[in-house]
PDB file of C-alpha atoms in Angstrom:
ATOM      1  CA  MET G  89      -5.946  23.207   8.353  1.00 77.00           C
ATOM      2  CA  ILE G  90      -3.116  21.010   7.163  1.00 83.00           C
ATOM      3  CA  ALA G  91      -3.773  17.338   6.399  1.00 87.00           C
ATOM      4  CA  PHE G  92      -1.231  14.527   6.338  1.00 87.00           C
ATOM      5  CA  ILE G  93      -2.243  11.993   3.682  1.00 91.00           C
ATOM      6  CA  ALA G  94      -0.574   8.553   3.656  1.00 93.00           C
ATOM      7  CA  PRO G  95      -0.557   6.616   0.373  1.00 92.00           C
ATOM      8  CA  GLY G  96      -1.417   3.007  -0.252  1.00 91.00           C
ATOM      9  CA  GLN G  97       0.383   0.197  -1.994  1.00 89.00           C
ATOM     10  CA  GLY G  98       1.703   1.169  -5.403  1.00 86.00           C
ATOM     11  CA  SER G  99       3.516   4.267  -4.112  1.00 90.00           C
ATOM     12  CA  GLN G 100       6.688   2.405  -3.165  1.00 94.00           C
ATOM     13  CA  THR G 101      10.007   2.908  -4.938  1.00 95.00           C
ATOM     14  CA  PRO G 102      13.460   1.391  -4.455  1.00 97.00           C
ATOM     15  CA  GLY G 103      15.625   3.425  -2.089  1.00 97.00           C
ATOM     16  CA  MET G 104      12.671   5.260  -0.576  1.00 97.00           C
ATOM     17  CA  LEU G 105      14.127   5.358   2.959  1.00 97.00           C
ATOM     18  CA  ALA G 106      17.713   6.195   1.984  1.00 97.00           C
ATOM     19  CA  GLY G 107      17.496   9.910   2.780  1.00 96.00           C
ATOM     20  CA  TRP G 108      16.000   9.388   6.210  1.00 95.00           C
ATOM     21  CA  LEU G 109      18.425   6.630   7.148  1.00 97.00           C
ATOM     22  CA  ARG G 110      21.359   9.031   6.895  1.00 96.00           C
ATOM     23  CA  ASP G 111      20.167  10.379  10.252  1.00 96.00           C
ATOM     24  CA  PRO G 112      21.518   7.978  12.929  1.00 97.00           C
ATOM     25  CA  LEU G 113      18.504   8.507  15.223  1.00 95.00           C
ATOM     26  CA  LEU G 114      16.025   7.728  12.465  1.00 96.00           C
ATOM     27  CA  ALA G 115      18.117   4.773  11.312  1.00 97.00           C
ATOM     28  CA  GLU G 116      18.013   3.362  14.845  1.00 97.00           C
ATOM     29  CA  ARG G 117      14.237   3.846  14.964  1.00 97.00           C
ATOM     30  CA  VAL G 118      13.819   2.003  11.646  1.00 98.00           C
ATOM     31  CA  ARG G 119      16.028  -0.838  12.905  1.00 98.00           C
ATOM     32  CA  ALA G 120      13.800  -1.133  16.002  1.00 98.00           C
ATOM     33  CA  TRP G 121      10.682  -1.203  13.808  1.00 98.00           C
ATOM     34  CA  SER G 122      12.362  -3.863  11.649  1.00 98.00           C
ATOM     35  CA  GLU G 123      12.963  -6.062  14.667  1.00 98.00           C
ATOM     36  CA  ALA G 124       9.414  -5.586  15.971  1.00 96.00           C
ATOM     37  CA  ALA G 125       7.892  -6.364  12.553  1.00 96.00           C
ATOM     38  CA  ASP G 126      10.354  -9.139  11.621  1.00 97.00           C
ATOM     39  CA  VAL G 127      11.222  -7.469   8.320  1.00 97.00           C
ATOM     40  CA  ASP G 128      14.471  -5.746   7.268  1.00 98.00           C
ATOM     41  CA  LEU G 129      13.209  -2.243   6.522  1.00 98.00           C
ATOM     42  CA  VAL G 130      16.751  -0.872   6.203  1.00 98.00           C
ATOM     43  CA  HIS G 131      17.504  -3.268   3.349  1.00 98.00           C
ATOM     44  CA  LEU G 132      14.077  -2.806   1.769  1.00 98.00           C
ATOM     45  CA  GLY G 133      14.309   0.977   2.021  1.00 97.00           C
ATOM     46  CA  THR G 134      17.804   1.306   0.581  1.00 98.00           C
ATOM     47  CA  ARG G 135      19.168  -1.625  -1.447  1.00 97.00           C
ATOM     48  CA  ALA G 136      16.221  -3.845  -2.385  1.00 97.00           C
ATOM     49  CA  SER G 137      15.213  -4.219  -6.030  1.00 97.00           C
ATOM     50  CA  ALA G 138      11.932  -2.888  -7.387  1.00 96.00           C
ATOM     51  CA  ALA G 139      10.584  -6.449  -7.498  1.00 95.00           C
ATOM     52  CA  GLU G 140      11.473  -7.081  -3.851  1.00 97.00           C
ATOM     53  CA  VAL G 141      10.012  -3.747  -2.742  1.00 96.00           C
ATOM     54  CA  ALA G 142       6.789  -4.453  -4.693  1.00 93.00           C
ATOM     55  CA  ARG G 143       6.046  -7.687  -2.823  1.00 94.00           C
ATOM     56  CA  THR G 144       3.012  -7.060  -0.616  1.00 94.00           C
ATOM     57  CA  GLU G 145       4.647  -8.426   2.520  1.00 96.00           C
ATOM     58  CA  ASN G 146       7.497  -5.929   2.047  1.00 97.00           C
ATOM     59  CA  THR G 147       5.619  -2.963   0.626  1.00 96.00           C
ATOM     60  CA  GLN G 148       3.133  -2.537   3.418  1.00 97.00           C
ATOM     61  CA  PRO G 149       5.478  -2.154   6.409  1.00 98.00           C
ATOM     62  CA  LEU G 150       7.862  -0.130   4.229  1.00 98.00           C
ATOM     63  CA  LEU G 151       5.142   2.382   3.287  1.00 97.00           C
ATOM     64  CA  VAL G 152       4.018   2.720   6.896  1.00 98.00           C
ATOM     65  CA  ALA G 153       7.599   3.286   8.056  1.00 98.00           C
ATOM     66  CA  GLN G 154       8.160   5.942   5.405  1.00 97.00           C
ATOM     67  CA  GLY G 155       4.882   7.653   6.267  1.00 96.00           C
ATOM     68  CA  LEU G 156       5.795   7.743   9.949  1.00 96.00           C
ATOM     69  CA  LEU G 157       9.198   9.224   9.157  1.00 96.00           C
ATOM     70  CA  ALA G 158       7.608  11.851   6.895  1.00 92.00           C
ATOM     71  CA  HIS G 159       5.062  12.710   9.573  1.00 90.00           C
ATOM     72  CA  GLU G 160       7.905  13.514  11.985  1.00 83.00           C
ATOM     73  CA  GLU G 161       9.343  16.158   9.636  1.00 75.00           C
ATOM     74  CA  PRO G 162       9.010  19.634  11.199  1.00 66.00           C
ATOM     75  CA  SER G 163       7.158  20.833   8.097  1.00 66.00           C
ATOM     76  CA  ALA G 164       4.601  18.030   8.484  1.00 60.00           C
ATOM     77  CA  GLU G 165       2.640  19.571  11.367  1.00 72.00           C
ATOM     78  CA  ALA G 166      -0.861  18.457  10.448  1.00 75.00           C
ATOM     79  CA  THR G 167      -4.168  18.711  12.238  1.00 82.00           C
ATOM     80  CA  LEU G 168      -5.704  15.862  10.248  1.00 88.00           C
ATOM     81  CA  ALA G 169      -4.371  12.463   9.159  1.00 90.00           C
ATOM     82  CA  ALA G 170      -5.901  10.229   6.506  1.00 93.00           C
ATOM     83  CA  GLY G 171      -4.684   7.279   4.483  1.00 94.00           C
ATOM     84  CA  HIS G 172      -5.548   5.093   1.547  1.00 89.00           C
ATOM     85  CA  SER G 173      -5.568   1.323   2.128  1.00 91.00           C
ATOM     86  CA  VAL G 174      -2.421   0.456   4.123  1.00 96.00           C
ATOM     87  CA  GLY G 175      -1.972   4.223   4.539  1.00 95.00           C
ATOM     88  CA  GLU G 176      -4.860   4.054   7.007  1.00 96.00           C
ATOM     89  CA  ILE G 177      -2.480   2.321   9.418  1.00 97.00           C
ATOM     90  CA  THR G 178      -0.014   5.179   9.012  1.00 96.00           C
ATOM     91  CA  ALA G 179      -2.808   7.695   9.605  1.00 96.00           C
ATOM     92  CA  ALA G 180      -3.918   5.860  12.751  1.00 96.00           C
ATOM     93  CA  ALA G 181      -0.386   6.082  14.144  1.00 96.00           C
ATOM     94  CA  CYS G 182      -0.101   9.754  13.194  1.00 92.00           C
ATOM     95  CA  ALA G 183      -3.377  10.372  15.040  1.00 92.00           C
ATOM     96  CA  GLY G 184      -2.031   8.579  18.128  1.00 93.00           C
ATOM     97  CA  VAL G 185      -4.380   5.599  17.869  1.00 95.00           C
ATOM     98  CA  LEU G 186      -1.445   3.198  17.376  1.00 97.00           C
ATOM     99  CA  SER G 187       2.153   3.533  18.428  1.00 97.00           C
ATOM    100  CA  PRO G 188       4.584   3.762  15.500  1.00 97.00           C
ATOM    101  CA  THR G 189       6.020   0.351  16.413  1.00 98.00           C
ATOM    102  CA  ASP G 190       2.572  -1.238  16.543  1.00 98.00           C
ATOM    103  CA  ALA G 191       1.664   0.389  13.220  1.00 98.00           C
ATOM    104  CA  VAL G 192       4.704  -1.059  11.439  1.00 98.00           C
ATOM    105  CA  ARG G 193       4.143  -4.444  13.101  1.00 98.00           C
ATOM    106  CA  LEU G 194       0.452  -4.444  12.061  1.00 98.00           C
ATOM    107  CA  ALA G 195       1.373  -3.486   8.485  1.00 98.00           C
ATOM    108  CA  ALA G 196       3.859  -6.359   8.339  1.00 98.00           C
ATOM    109  CA  ILE G 197       1.296  -8.851   9.647  1.00 98.00           C
ATOM    110  CA  ARG G 198      -1.302  -7.494   7.209  1.00 97.00           C
ATOM    111  CA  GLY G 199       1.139  -7.648   4.300  1.00 96.00           C
ATOM    112  CA  ARG G 200       2.133 -11.243   5.046  1.00 97.00           C
ATOM    113  CA  ALA G 201      -1.515 -12.293   5.438  1.00 95.00           C
ATOM    114  CA  MET G 202      -2.457 -10.649   2.147  1.00 91.00           C
ATOM    115  CA  ALA G 203       0.496 -12.256   0.357  1.00 91.00           C
ATOM    116  CA  ASP G 204      -0.444 -15.663   1.776  1.00 91.00           C
ATOM    117  CA  ALA G 205      -4.063 -15.224   0.691  1.00 85.00           C
ATOM    118  CA  CYS G 206      -2.995 -14.226  -2.815  1.00 81.00           C
ATOM    119  CA  ALA G 207      -0.700 -17.249  -3.072  1.00 86.00           C
ATOM    120  CA  ALA G 208      -3.552 -19.648  -2.305  1.00 85.00           C
ATOM    121  CA  VAL G 209      -5.516 -18.757  -5.453  1.00 87.00           C
ATOM    122  CA  PRO G 210      -4.356 -16.635  -8.426  1.00 89.00           C
ATOM    123  CA  THR G 211      -6.112 -13.356  -7.647  1.00 89.00           C
ATOM    124  CA  SER G 212      -5.378  -9.747  -8.340  1.00 88.00           C
ATOM    125  CA  MET G 213      -6.925  -6.326  -8.714  1.00 90.00           C
ATOM    126  CA  ALA G 214      -7.409  -3.942 -11.608  1.00 94.00           C
ATOM    127  CA  ALA G 215      -8.511  -0.334 -11.824  1.00 94.00           C
ATOM    128  CA  VAL G 216     -11.380   0.193 -14.240  1.00 97.00           C
ATOM    129  CA  VAL G 217     -11.020   3.753 -15.429  1.00 96.00           C
ATOM    130  CA  GLY G 218     -13.736   5.687 -17.221  1.00 96.00           C
ATOM    131  CA  GLY G 219     -17.122   4.553 -18.425  1.00 95.00           C
ATOM    132  CA  ASP G 220     -20.512   4.889 -16.833  1.00 95.00           C
ATOM    133  CA  GLU G 221     -20.471   3.676 -13.217  1.00 95.00           C
ATOM    134  CA  SER G 222     -23.501   1.420 -13.647  1.00 95.00           C
ATOM    135  CA  ASP G 223     -21.974  -0.148 -16.794  1.00 96.00           C
ATOM    136  CA  VAL G 224     -18.670  -0.680 -14.979  1.00 97.00           C
ATOM    137  CA  LEU G 225     -20.348  -2.277 -11.957  1.00 97.00           C
ATOM    138  CA  ALA G 226     -22.417  -4.524 -14.219  1.00 97.00           C
ATOM    139  CA  ALA G 227     -19.320  -5.644 -16.160  1.00 97.00           C
ATOM    140  CA  ILE G 228     -17.437  -6.342 -12.935  1.00 98.00           C
ATOM    141  CA  ALA G 229     -20.319  -8.493 -11.665  1.00 97.00           C
ATOM    142  CA  GLU G 230     -20.769 -10.258 -15.035  1.00 97.00           C
ATOM    143  CA  HIS G 231     -17.138 -11.383 -14.890  1.00 97.00           C
ATOM    144  CA  GLY G 232     -17.545 -12.798 -11.370  1.00 97.00           C
ATOM    145  CA  LEU G 233     -15.481 -10.012  -9.822  1.00 98.00           C
ATOM    146  CA  THR G 234     -16.033  -7.710  -6.859  1.00 97.00           C
ATOM    147  CA  ALA G 235     -15.980  -3.928  -6.862  1.00 97.00           C
ATOM    148  CA  ALA G 236     -13.399  -3.651  -4.090  1.00 94.00           C
ATOM    149  CA  THR G 237     -12.673   0.061  -3.993  1.00 88.00           C
ATOM    150  CA  PHE G 238     -14.116   3.256  -5.386  1.00 90.00           C
ATOM    151  CA  ASN G 239     -10.969   5.372  -5.808  1.00 85.00           C
ATOM    152  CA  GLY G 240     -12.920   8.398  -6.929  1.00 82.00           C
ATOM    153  CA  ALA G 241     -15.014   9.570  -9.813  1.00 85.00           C
ATOM    154  CA  GLY G 242     -14.240   7.449 -12.818  1.00 91.00           C
ATOM    155  CA  GLN G 243     -12.155   4.733 -11.136  1.00 95.00           C
ATOM    156  CA  ILE G 244     -13.415   1.523  -9.573  1.00 96.00           C
ATOM    157  CA  VAL G 245     -11.062  -1.268  -8.539  1.00 95.00           C
ATOM    158  CA  ALA G 246     -12.188  -4.767  -9.466  1.00 97.00           C
ATOM    159  CA  ALA G 247     -10.868  -7.739  -7.492  1.00 95.00           C
ATOM    160  CA  GLY G 248     -11.040 -11.453  -8.050  1.00 95.00           C
ATOM    161  CA  LEU G 249      -9.543 -14.314  -9.979  1.00 95.00           C
ATOM    162  CA  THR G 250      -6.723 -13.316 -12.330  1.00 94.00           C
ATOM    163  CA  GLU G 251      -8.412 -15.067 -15.259  1.00 96.00           C
ATOM    164  CA  ASP G 252     -11.651 -13.128 -14.681  1.00 97.00           C
ATOM    165  CA  LEU G 253      -9.659  -9.877 -14.585  1.00 97.00           C
ATOM    166  CA  ARG G 254      -8.028 -10.806 -17.906  1.00 96.00           C
ATOM    167  CA  ARG G 255     -11.473 -11.303 -19.432  1.00 97.00           C
ATOM    168  CA  LEU G 256     -12.625  -7.935 -18.076  1.00 97.00           C
ATOM    169  CA  ALA G 257      -9.568  -6.262 -19.619  1.00 96.00           C
ATOM    170  CA  ALA G 258     -10.296  -7.956 -22.963  1.00 96.00           C
ATOM    171  CA  GLU G 259     -13.991  -6.961 -22.799  1.00 94.00           C
ATOM    172  CA  PRO G 260     -14.118  -3.638 -20.906  1.00 95.00           C
ATOM    173  CA  PRO G 261     -17.365  -1.740 -20.473  1.00 95.00           C
ATOM    174  CA  PRO G 262     -18.047   1.024 -23.026  1.00 95.00           C
ATOM    175  CA  ALA G 263     -15.683   4.019 -22.703  1.00 96.00           C
ATOM    176  CA  ALA G 264     -13.641   2.288 -20.002  1.00 96.00           C
ATOM    177  CA  ARG G 265     -10.275   0.560 -19.766  1.00 95.00           C
ATOM    178  CA  SER G 266      -8.867  -1.851 -17.213  1.00 93.00           C
ATOM    179  CA  ARG G 267      -5.369  -1.516 -15.756  1.00 89.00           C
ATOM    180  CA  ARG G 268      -3.863  -4.138 -13.422  1.00 84.00           C
TER     181      ARG G 268
END
């Protein structure tokens, strides 16, 4: 069995679509997705700065577009699709649950909504790596934060007010560290 795994936000890099966009058919497809999602994926995937690519409203549709292009590669014949965070949208499209256009459009809407929500109040997320899980969960709760994601053994993502995350980083649980 071969699985296609789509990453979440944080995997983006400047120029990440450049190779695919050399193919005129793929470039046309990306332009159509850009129009449907109201975001310039060609610019974001080729010439945009790291800061521009890292903005949530840009990152999310860009990652979904790249995942869809990668899934079309002949070597990407997979029997299973899975994704992390926004990568779940990519996986849904790869599984045929969403059309590619709808997946990119949904990622763009999701990215804009998340960016708007983050602009309303200074919030963020931080990975708490290491430490005993019960100690980490207790520290997250003590700082008024939420355990948003369990990324695997030894890594829990805390979410909440930026100031509370700063306090968690300054006072991490035993044997743990916090990374925004």
